[in-house]
Amino acid sequence: MAYYKIIPNIPTNGTSEPPAHYVDTTKDGDINYNILRNQLMYDISDVEVKEIDFGEFEGRRTHKKKL
């Protein structure tokens, strides 16, 4: 079981970060399939893949409440 963060190398306007896609190989299948899916989705050939830990994977959806 491994967790990955896939960041497509798409041109940006400099103020925003490219969208990140998170993959859990136990649920989402093969990492190569997900890399290919991102390449086709954004019509690019270059993506950055980072292996992350469980804490970062789970923390991707947490939002801090503003008081």
PDB file with one MODEL, atoms N, CA, C and O in Angstrom:
MODEL        1
ATOM      1  N   MET A   1       0.849  -1.165   0.000  1.00  0.00           N
ATOM      2  CA  MET A   1       0.000   0.000   0.000  1.00  0.00           C
ATOM      3  C   MET A   1       0.896   1.230   0.000  1.00  0.00           C
ATOM      4  O   MET A   1       1.772   1.375   0.853  1.00  0.00           O
ATOM      5  N   ALA A   2       0.670   2.103  -0.956  1.00  0.00           N
ATOM      6  CA  ALA A   2       1.464   3.326  -1.054  1.00  0.00           C
ATOM      7  C   ALA A   2       0.552   4.481  -1.450  1.00  0.00           C
ATOM      8  O   ALA A   2      -0.507   4.289  -2.046  1.00  0.00           O
ATOM      9  N   TYR A   3       0.989   5.672  -1.103  1.00  0.00           N
ATOM     10  CA  TYR A   3       0.232   6.880  -1.393  1.00  0.00           C
ATOM     11  C   TYR A   3       1.095   7.781  -2.261  1.00  0.00           C
ATOM     12  O   TYR A   3       2.292   7.936  -2.017  1.00  0.00           O
ATOM     13  N   TYR A   4       0.481   8.371  -3.271  1.00  0.00           N
ATOM     14  CA  TYR A   4       1.209   9.220  -4.204  1.00  0.00           C
ATOM     15  C   TYR A   4       0.460  10.515  -4.439  1.00  0.00           C
ATOM     16  O   TYR A   4      -0.763  10.583  -4.317  1.00  0.00           O
ATOM     17  N   LYS A   5       1.222  11.538  -4.780  1.00  0.00           N
ATOM     18  CA  LYS A   5       0.681  12.826  -5.175  1.00  0.00           C
ATOM     19  C   LYS A   5       1.142  13.062  -6.610  1.00  0.00           C
ATOM     20  O   LYS A   5       2.343  13.111  -6.876  1.00  0.00           O
ATOM     21  N   ILE A   6       0.201  13.208  -7.530  1.00  0.00           N
ATOM     22  CA  ILE A   6       0.514  13.422  -8.938  1.00  0.00           C
ATOM     23  C   ILE A   6       0.229  14.877  -9.267  1.00  0.00           C
ATOM     24  O   ILE A   6      -0.890  15.357  -9.090  1.00  0.00           O
ATOM     25  N   ILE A   7       1.254  15.579  -9.750  1.00  0.00           N
ATOM     26  CA  ILE A   7       1.128  16.995 -10.092  1.00  0.00           C
ATOM     27  C   ILE A   7       1.410  17.147 -11.578  1.00  0.00           C
ATOM     28  O   ILE A   7       2.543  16.936 -12.012  1.00  0.00           O
ATOM     29  N   PRO A   8       0.400  17.510 -12.369  1.00  0.00           N
ATOM     30  CA  PRO A   8       0.626  17.678 -13.798  1.00  0.00           C
ATOM     31  C   PRO A   8       1.433  18.941 -14.076  1.00  0.00           C
ATOM     32  O   PRO A   8       1.259  19.956 -13.401  1.00  0.00           O
ATOM     33  N   ASN A   9       2.304  18.878 -15.055  1.00  0.00           N
ATOM     34  CA  ASN A   9       3.131  20.026 -15.431  1.00  0.00           C
ATOM     35  C   ASN A   9       2.397  20.807 -16.512  1.00  0.00           C
ATOM     36  O   ASN A   9       2.700  20.688 -17.699  1.00  0.00           O
ATOM     37  N   ILE A  10       1.418  21.616 -16.076  1.00  0.00           N
ATOM     38  CA  ILE A  10       0.640  22.417 -17.009  1.00  0.00           C
ATOM     39  C   ILE A  10       1.028  23.874 -16.863  1.00  0.00           C
ATOM     40  O   ILE A  10       1.413  24.303 -15.775  1.00  0.00           O
ATOM     41  N   PRO A  11       0.934  24.643 -17.934  1.00  0.00           N
ATOM     42  CA  PRO A  11       1.255  26.066 -17.830  1.00  0.00           C
ATOM     43  C   PRO A  11       0.264  26.780 -16.902  1.00  0.00           C
ATOM     44  O   PRO A  11      -0.947  26.585 -17.006  1.00  0.00           O
ATOM     45  N   THR A  12       0.788  27.598 -16.007  1.00  0.00           N
ATOM     46  CA  THR A  12      -0.065  28.359 -15.102  1.00  0.00           C
ATOM     47  C   THR A  12       0.234  29.834 -15.260  1.00  0.00           C
ATOM     48  O   THR A  12       1.217  30.213 -15.898  1.00  0.00           O
ATOM     49  N   ASN A  13      -0.600  30.651 -14.690  1.00  0.00           N
ATOM     50  CA  ASN A  13      -0.404  32.089 -14.791  1.00  0.00           C
ATOM     51  C   ASN A  13       0.539  32.631 -13.713  1.00  0.00           C
ATOM     52  O   ASN A  13       0.721  33.843 -13.604  1.00  0.00           O
ATOM     53  N   GLY A  14       1.120  31.768 -12.942  1.00  0.00           N
ATOM     54  CA  GLY A  14       2.097  32.178 -11.940  1.00  0.00           C
ATOM     55  C   GLY A  14       1.516  32.457 -10.569  1.00  0.00           C
ATOM     56  O   GLY A  14       2.263  32.520  -9.592  1.00  0.00           O
ATOM     57  N   THR A  15       0.217  32.624 -10.467  1.00  0.00           N
ATOM     58  CA  THR A  15      -0.379  32.917  -9.172  1.00  0.00           C
ATOM     59  C   THR A  15      -1.047  31.703  -8.540  1.00  0.00           C
ATOM     60  O   THR A  15      -1.270  31.679  -7.330  1.00  0.00           O
ATOM     61  N   SER A  16      -1.363  30.713  -9.336  1.00  0.00           N
ATOM     62  CA  SER A  16      -2.010  29.531  -8.790  1.00  0.00           C
ATOM     63  C   SER A  16      -1.135  28.302  -8.991  1.00  0.00           C
ATOM     64  O   SER A  16      -0.320  28.239  -9.911  1.00  0.00           O
ATOM     65  N   GLU A  17      -1.322  27.348  -8.127  1.00  0.00           N
ATOM     66  CA  GLU A  17      -0.577  26.103  -8.228  1.00  0.00           C
ATOM     67  C   GLU A  17      -1.370  25.125  -9.096  1.00  0.00           C
ATOM     68  O   GLU A  17      -2.599  25.182  -9.123  1.00  0.00           O
ATOM     69  N   PRO A  18      -0.683  24.235  -9.800  1.00  0.00           N
ATOM     70  CA  PRO A  18      -1.423  23.241 -10.587  1.00  0.00           C
ATOM     71  C   PRO A  18      -2.184  22.300  -9.664  1.00  0.00           C
ATOM     72  O   PRO A  18      -1.780  22.092  -8.520  1.00  0.00           O
ATOM     73  N   PRO A  19      -3.271  21.736 -10.148  1.00  0.00           N
ATOM     74  CA  PRO A  19      -4.052  20.828  -9.295  1.00  0.00           C
ATOM     75  C   PRO A  19      -3.269  19.563  -8.985  1.00  0.00           C
ATOM     76  O   PRO A  19      -2.555  19.031  -9.834  1.00  0.00           O
ATOM     77  N   ALA A  20      -3.415  19.101  -7.775  1.00  0.00           N
ATOM     78  CA  ALA A  20      -2.738  17.868  -7.353  1.00  0.00           C
ATOM     79  C   ALA A  20      -3.768  16.756  -7.255  1.00  0.00           C
ATOM     80  O   ALA A  20      -4.889  16.976  -6.797  1.00  0.00           O
ATOM     81  N   HIS A  21      -3.389  15.573  -7.682  1.00  0.00           N
ATOM     82  CA  HIS A  21      -4.249  14.399  -7.608  1.00  0.00           C
ATOM     83  C   HIS A  21      -3.592  13.404  -6.668  1.00  0.00           C
ATOM     84  O   HIS A  21      -2.400  13.117  -6.784  1.00  0.00           O
ATOM     85  N   TYR A  22      -4.376  12.882  -5.738  1.00  0.00           N
ATOM     86  CA  TYR A  22      -3.857  11.957  -4.743  1.00  0.00           C
ATOM     87  C   TYR A  22      -4.312  10.546  -5.072  1.00  0.00           C
ATOM     88  O   TYR A  22      -5.467  10.327  -5.438  1.00  0.00           O
ATOM     89  N   VAL A  23      -3.394   9.580  -4.939  1.00  0.00           N
ATOM     90  CA  VAL A  23      -3.665   8.199  -5.317  1.00  0.00           C
ATOM     91  C   VAL A  23      -3.314   7.275  -4.163  1.00  0.00           C
ATOM     92  O   VAL A  23      -2.225   7.356  -3.595  1.00  0.00           O
ATOM     93  N   ASP A  24      -4.246   6.400  -3.826  1.00  0.00           N
ATOM     94  CA  ASP A  24      -4.023   5.312  -2.882  1.00  0.00           C
ATOM     95  C   ASP A  24      -4.010   4.033  -3.714  1.00  0.00           C
ATOM     96  O   ASP A  24      -5.037   3.660  -4.281  1.00  0.00           O
ATOM     97  N   THR A  25      -2.885   3.368  -3.796  1.00  0.00           N
ATOM     98  CA  THR A  25      -2.761   2.227  -4.702  1.00  0.00           C
ATOM     99  C   THR A  25      -3.624   1.034  -4.296  1.00  0.00           C
ATOM    100  O   THR A  25      -3.877   0.162  -5.128  1.00  0.00           O
ATOM    101  N   THR A  26      -4.079   0.967  -3.061  1.00  0.00           N
ATOM    102  CA  THR A  26      -4.960  -0.138  -2.685  1.00  0.00           C
ATOM    103  C   THR A  26      -6.362   0.061  -3.234  1.00  0.00           C
ATOM    104  O   THR A  26      -7.043  -0.916  -3.545  1.00  0.00           O
ATOM    105  N   LYS A  27      -6.807   1.306  -3.358  1.00  0.00           N
ATOM    106  CA  LYS A  27      -8.152   1.593  -3.855  1.00  0.00           C
ATOM    107  C   LYS A  27      -8.153   1.989  -5.328  1.00  0.00           C
ATOM    108  O   LYS A  27      -9.049   1.596  -6.075  1.00  0.00           O
ATOM    109  N   ASP A  28      -7.167   2.754  -5.745  1.00  0.00           N
ATOM    110  CA  ASP A  28      -7.166   3.342  -7.082  1.00  0.00           C
ATOM    111  C   ASP A  28      -6.394   2.543  -8.113  1.00  0.00           C
ATOM    112  O   ASP A  28      -6.327   2.945  -9.275  1.00  0.00           O
ATOM    113  N   GLY A  29      -5.820   1.439  -7.724  1.00  0.00           N
ATOM    114  CA  GLY A  29      -5.121   0.593  -8.672  1.00  0.00           C
ATOM    115  C   GLY A  29      -3.680   0.998  -8.912  1.00  0.00           C
ATOM    116  O   GLY A  29      -3.034   1.588  -8.046  1.00  0.00           O
ATOM    117  N   ASP A  30      -3.191   0.680 -10.076  1.00  0.00           N
ATOM    118  CA  ASP A  30      -1.800   0.863 -10.454  1.00  0.00           C
ATOM    119  C   ASP A  30      -1.452   2.347 -10.612  1.00  0.00           C
ATOM    120  O   ASP A  30      -2.248   3.114 -11.155  1.00  0.00           O
ATOM    121  N   ILE A  31      -0.290   2.747 -10.150  1.00  0.00           N
ATOM    122  CA  ILE A  31       0.150   4.141 -10.264  1.00  0.00           C
ATOM    123  C   ILE A  31       0.379   4.522 -11.729  1.00  0.00           C
ATOM    124  O   ILE A  31       0.128   5.663 -12.115  1.00  0.00           O
ATOM    125  N   ASN A  32       0.848   3.586 -12.537  1.00  0.00           N
ATOM    126  CA  ASN A  32       1.078   3.886 -13.953  1.00  0.00           C
ATOM    127  C   ASN A  32      -0.220   4.228 -14.673  1.00  0.00           C
ATOM    128  O   ASN A  32      -0.234   5.099 -15.544  1.00  0.00           O
ATOM    129  N   TYR A  33      -1.299   3.558 -14.321  1.00  0.00           N
ATOM    130  CA  TYR A  33      -2.607   3.876 -14.896  1.00  0.00           C
ATOM    131  C   TYR A  33      -3.016   5.297 -14.540  1.00  0.00           C
ATOM    132  O   TYR A  33      -3.519   6.028 -15.393  1.00  0.00           O
ATOM    133  N   ASN A  34      -2.805   5.696 -13.290  1.00  0.00           N
ATOM    134  CA  ASN A  34      -3.194   7.030 -12.851  1.00  0.00           C
ATOM    135  C   ASN A  34      -2.317   8.111 -13.479  1.00  0.00           C
ATOM    136  O   ASN A  34      -2.801   9.211 -13.747  1.00  0.00           O
ATOM    137  N   ILE A  35      -1.046   7.822 -13.717  1.00  0.00           N
ATOM    138  CA  ILE A  35      -0.169   8.771 -14.409  1.00  0.00           C
ATOM    139  C   ILE A  35      -0.663   8.956 -15.845  1.00  0.00           C
ATOM    140  O   ILE A  35      -0.762  10.085 -16.325  1.00  0.00           O
ATOM    141  N   LEU A  36      -0.970   7.863 -16.526  1.00  0.00           N
ATOM    142  CA  LEU A  36      -1.477   7.937 -17.890  1.00  0.00           C
ATOM    143  C   LEU A  36      -2.803   8.692 -17.946  1.00  0.00           C
ATOM    144  O   LEU A  36      -3.035   9.477 -18.865  1.00  0.00           O
ATOM    145  N   ARG A  37      -3.662   8.457 -16.975  1.00  0.00           N
ATOM    146  CA  ARG A  37      -4.953   9.139 -16.916  1.00  0.00           C
ATOM    147  C   ARG A  37      -4.766  10.656 -16.797  1.00  0.00           C
ATOM    148  O   ARG A  37      -5.490  11.418 -17.438  1.00  0.00           O
ATOM    149  N   ASN A  38      -3.807  11.094 -15.989  1.00  0.00           N
ATOM    150  CA  ASN A  38      -3.536  12.521 -15.847  1.00  0.00           C
ATOM    151  C   ASN A  38      -2.941  13.105 -17.118  1.00  0.00           C
ATOM    152  O   ASN A  38      -3.269  14.228 -17.501  1.00  0.00           O
ATOM    153  N   GLN A  39      -2.071  12.352 -17.771  1.00  0.00           N
ATOM    154  CA  GLN A  39      -1.495  12.828 -19.021  1.00  0.00           C
ATOM    155  C   GLN A  39      -2.572  13.022 -20.077  1.00  0.00           C
ATOM    156  O   GLN A  39      -2.543  14.004 -20.819  1.00  0.00           O
ATOM    157  N   LEU A  40      -3.510  12.107 -20.149  1.00  0.00           N
ATOM    158  CA  LEU A  40      -4.591  12.238 -21.112  1.00  0.00           C
ATOM    159  C   LEU A  40      -5.575  13.335 -20.721  1.00  0.00           C
ATOM    160  O   LEU A  40      -6.093  14.043 -21.584  1.00  0.00           O
ATOM    161  N   MET A  41      -5.831  13.477 -19.433  1.00  0.00           N
ATOM    162  CA  MET A  41      -6.782  14.471 -18.954  1.00  0.00           C
ATOM    163  C   MET A  41      -6.322  15.893 -19.282  1.00  0.00           C
ATOM    164  O   MET A  41      -7.127  16.729 -19.694  1.00  0.00           O
ATOM    165  N   TYR A  42      -5.030  16.167 -19.101  1.00  0.00           N
ATOM    166  CA  TYR A  42      -4.499  17.505 -19.319  1.00  0.00           C
ATOM    167  C   TYR A  42      -3.780  17.652 -20.662  1.00  0.00           C
ATOM    168  O   TYR A  42      -3.272  18.729 -20.973  1.00  0.00           O
ATOM    169  N   ASP A  43      -3.730  16.585 -21.458  1.00  0.00           N
ATOM    170  CA  ASP A  43      -3.066  16.577 -22.757  1.00  0.00           C
ATOM    171  C   ASP A  43      -1.612  17.041 -22.638  1.00  0.00           C
ATOM    172  O   ASP A  43      -1.168  17.941 -23.350  1.00  0.00           O
ATOM    173  N   ILE A  44      -0.890  16.404 -21.723  1.00  0.00           N
ATOM    174  CA  ILE A  44       0.515  16.711 -21.473  1.00  0.00           C
ATOM    175  C   ILE A  44       1.311  15.412 -21.445  1.00  0.00           C
ATOM    176  O   ILE A  44       0.737  14.324 -21.404  1.00  0.00           O
ATOM    177  N   SER A  45       2.622  15.531 -21.468  1.00  0.00           N
ATOM    178  CA  SER A  45       3.439  14.317 -21.388  1.00  0.00           C
ATOM    179  C   SER A  45       4.243  14.248 -20.095  1.00  0.00           C
ATOM    180  O   SER A  45       4.838  13.212 -19.798  1.00  0.00           O
ATOM    181  N   ASP A  46       4.272  15.330 -19.323  1.00  0.00           N
ATOM    182  CA  ASP A  46       5.113  15.369 -18.131  1.00  0.00           C
ATOM    183  C   ASP A  46       4.267  15.577 -16.877  1.00  0.00           C
ATOM    184  O   ASP A  46       3.509  16.543 -16.783  1.00  0.00           O
ATOM    185  N   VAL A  47       4.402  14.666 -15.919  1.00  0.00           N
ATOM    186  CA  VAL A  47       3.776  14.808 -14.614  1.00  0.00           C
ATOM    187  C   VAL A  47       4.827  14.527 -13.546  1.00  0.00           C
ATOM    188  O   VAL A  47       5.769  13.766 -13.769  1.00  0.00           O
ATOM    189  N   GLU A  48       4.655  15.141 -12.401  1.00  0.00           N
ATOM    190  CA  GLU A  48       5.556  14.914 -11.271  1.00  0.00           C
ATOM    191  C   GLU A  48       4.849  13.984 -10.296  1.00  0.00           C
ATOM    192  O   GLU A  48       3.694  14.211  -9.938  1.00  0.00           O
ATOM    193  N   VAL A  49       5.542  12.942  -9.871  1.00  0.00           N
ATOM    194  CA  VAL A  49       4.969  11.964  -8.949  1.00  0.00           C
ATOM    195  C   VAL A  49       5.796  11.962  -7.674  1.00  0.00           C
ATOM    196  O   VAL A  49       7.010  11.758  -7.703  1.00  0.00           O
ATOM    197  N   LYS A  50       5.119  12.193  -6.555  1.00  0.00           N
ATOM    198  CA  LYS A  50       5.785  12.177  -5.251  1.00  0.00           C
ATOM    199  C   LYS A  50       5.117  11.123  -4.379  1.00  0.00           C
ATOM    200  O   LYS A  50       3.891  11.046  -4.307  1.00  0.00           O
ATOM    201  N   GLU A  51       5.930  10.320  -3.726  1.00  0.00           N
ATOM    202  CA  GLU A  51       5.384   9.377  -2.753  1.00  0.00           C
ATOM    203  C   GLU A  51       5.198  10.129  -1.448  1.00  0.00           C
ATOM    204  O   GLU A  51       6.112  10.809  -0.981  1.00  0.00           O
ATOM    205  N   ILE A  52       4.027  10.009  -0.863  1.00  0.00           N
ATOM    206  CA  ILE A  52       3.712  10.733   0.375  1.00  0.00           C
ATOM    207  C   ILE A  52       3.352   9.727   1.458  1.00  0.00           C
ATOM    208  O   ILE A  52       3.154   8.544   1.180  1.00  0.00           O
ATOM    209  N   ASP A  53       3.269  10.205   2.690  1.00  0.00           N
ATOM    210  CA  ASP A  53       2.911   9.323   3.791  1.00  0.00           C
ATOM    211  C   ASP A  53       1.392   9.386   4.041  1.00  0.00           C
ATOM    212  O   ASP A  53       0.682  10.195   3.445  1.00  0.00           O
ATOM    213  N   PHE A  54       0.932   8.531   4.918  1.00  0.00           N
ATOM    214  CA  PHE A  54      -0.494   8.422   5.201  1.00  0.00           C
ATOM    215  C   PHE A  54      -1.057   9.716   5.777  1.00  0.00           C
ATOM    216  O   PHE A  54      -2.192  10.086   5.473  1.00  0.00           O
ATOM    217  N   GLY A  55      -0.282  10.404   6.601  1.00  0.00           N
ATOM    218  CA  GLY A  55      -0.745  11.645   7.215  1.00  0.00           C
ATOM    219  C   GLY A  55      -1.042  12.723   6.189  1.00  0.00           C
ATOM    220  O   GLY A  55      -2.056  13.413   6.289  1.00  0.00           O
ATOM    221  N   GLU A  56      -0.172  12.874   5.207  1.00  0.00           N
ATOM    222  CA  GLU A  56      -0.405  13.873   4.160  1.00  0.00           C
ATOM    223  C   GLU A  56      -1.589  13.461   3.277  1.00  0.00           C
ATOM    224  O   GLU A  56      -2.362  14.309   2.832  1.00  0.00           O
ATOM    225  N   PHE A  57      -1.725  12.153   3.028  1.00  0.00           N
ATOM    226  CA  PHE A  57      -2.840  11.665   2.225  1.00  0.00           C
ATOM    227  C   PHE A  57      -4.167  11.939   2.922  1.00  0.00           C
ATOM    228  O   PHE A  57      -5.110  12.409   2.284  1.00  0.00           O
ATOM    229  N   GLU A  58      -4.257  11.658   4.203  1.00  0.00           N
ATOM    230  CA  GLU A  58      -5.484  11.898   4.953  1.00  0.00           C
ATOM    231  C   GLU A  58      -5.731  13.391   5.184  1.00  0.00           C
ATOM    232  O   GLU A  58      -6.882  13.822   5.246  1.00  0.00           O
ATOM    233  N   GLY A  59      -4.680  14.167   5.310  1.00  0.00           N
ATOM    234  CA  GLY A  59      -4.821  15.594   5.584  1.00  0.00           C
ATOM    235  C   GLY A  59      -5.184  16.432   4.382  1.00  0.00           C
ATOM    236  O   GLY A  59      -5.386  17.639   4.523  1.00  0.00           O
ATOM    237  N   ARG A  60      -5.275  15.848   3.218  1.00  0.00           N
ATOM    238  CA  ARG A  60      -5.545  16.616   2.009  1.00  0.00           C
ATOM    239  C   ARG A  60      -6.950  17.185   1.987  1.00  0.00           C
ATOM    240  O   ARG A  60      -7.207  18.170   1.296  1.00  0.00           O
ATOM    241  N   ARG A  61      -7.855  16.585   2.726  1.00  0.00           N
ATOM    242  CA  ARG A  61      -9.250  17.022   2.690  1.00  0.00           C
ATOM    243  C   ARG A  61      -9.686  17.781   3.941  1.00  0.00           C
ATOM    244  O   ARG A  61     -10.832  18.223   4.025  1.00  0.00           O
ATOM    245  N   THR A  62      -8.809  17.933   4.888  1.00  0.00           N
ATOM    246  CA  THR A  62      -9.202  18.639   6.103  1.00  0.00           C
ATOM    247  C   THR A  62      -9.157  20.137   5.873  1.00  0.00           C
ATOM    248  O   THR A  62      -8.235  20.651   5.241  1.00  0.00           O
ATOM    249  N   HIS A  63     -10.126  20.810   6.374  1.00  0.00           N
ATOM    250  CA  HIS A  63     -10.209  22.260   6.241  1.00  0.00           C
ATOM    251  C   HIS A  63     -10.217  22.872   7.634  1.00  0.00           C
ATOM    252  O   HIS A  63     -10.887  22.377   8.540  1.00  0.00           O
ATOM    253  N   LYS A  64      -9.474  23.940   7.787  1.00  0.00           N
ATOM    254  CA  LYS A  64      -9.464  24.632   9.062  1.00  0.00           C
ATOM    255  C   LYS A  64     -10.634  25.602   9.092  1.00  0.00           C
ATOM    256  O   LYS A  64     -10.862  26.352   8.143  1.00  0.00           O
ATOM    257  N   LYS A  65     -11.358  25.576  10.180  1.00  0.00           N
ATOM    258  CA  LYS A  65     -12.500  26.468  10.326  1.00  0.00           C
ATOM    259  C   LYS A  65     -11.987  27.843  10.753  1.00  0.00           C
ATOM    260  O   LYS A  65     -11.134  27.962  11.632  1.00  0.00           O
ATOM    261  N   LYS A  66     -12.522  28.859  10.116  1.00  0.00           N
ATOM    262  CA  LYS A  66     -12.174  30.227  10.492  1.00  0.00           C
ATOM    263  C   LYS A  66     -13.141  30.679  11.569  1.00  0.00           C
ATOM    264  O   LYS A  66     -14.358  30.559  11.433  1.00  0.00           O
ATOM    265  N   LEU A  67     -12.570  31.198  12.637  1.00  0.00           N
ATOM    266  CA  LEU A  67     -13.415  31.671  13.735  1.00  0.00           C
ATOM    267  C   LEU A  67     -13.705  33.128  13.605  1.00  0.00           C
ATOM    268  O   LEU A  67     -14.405  33.695  14.444  1.00  0.00           O
TER     269      LEU A  67
ENDMDL
END
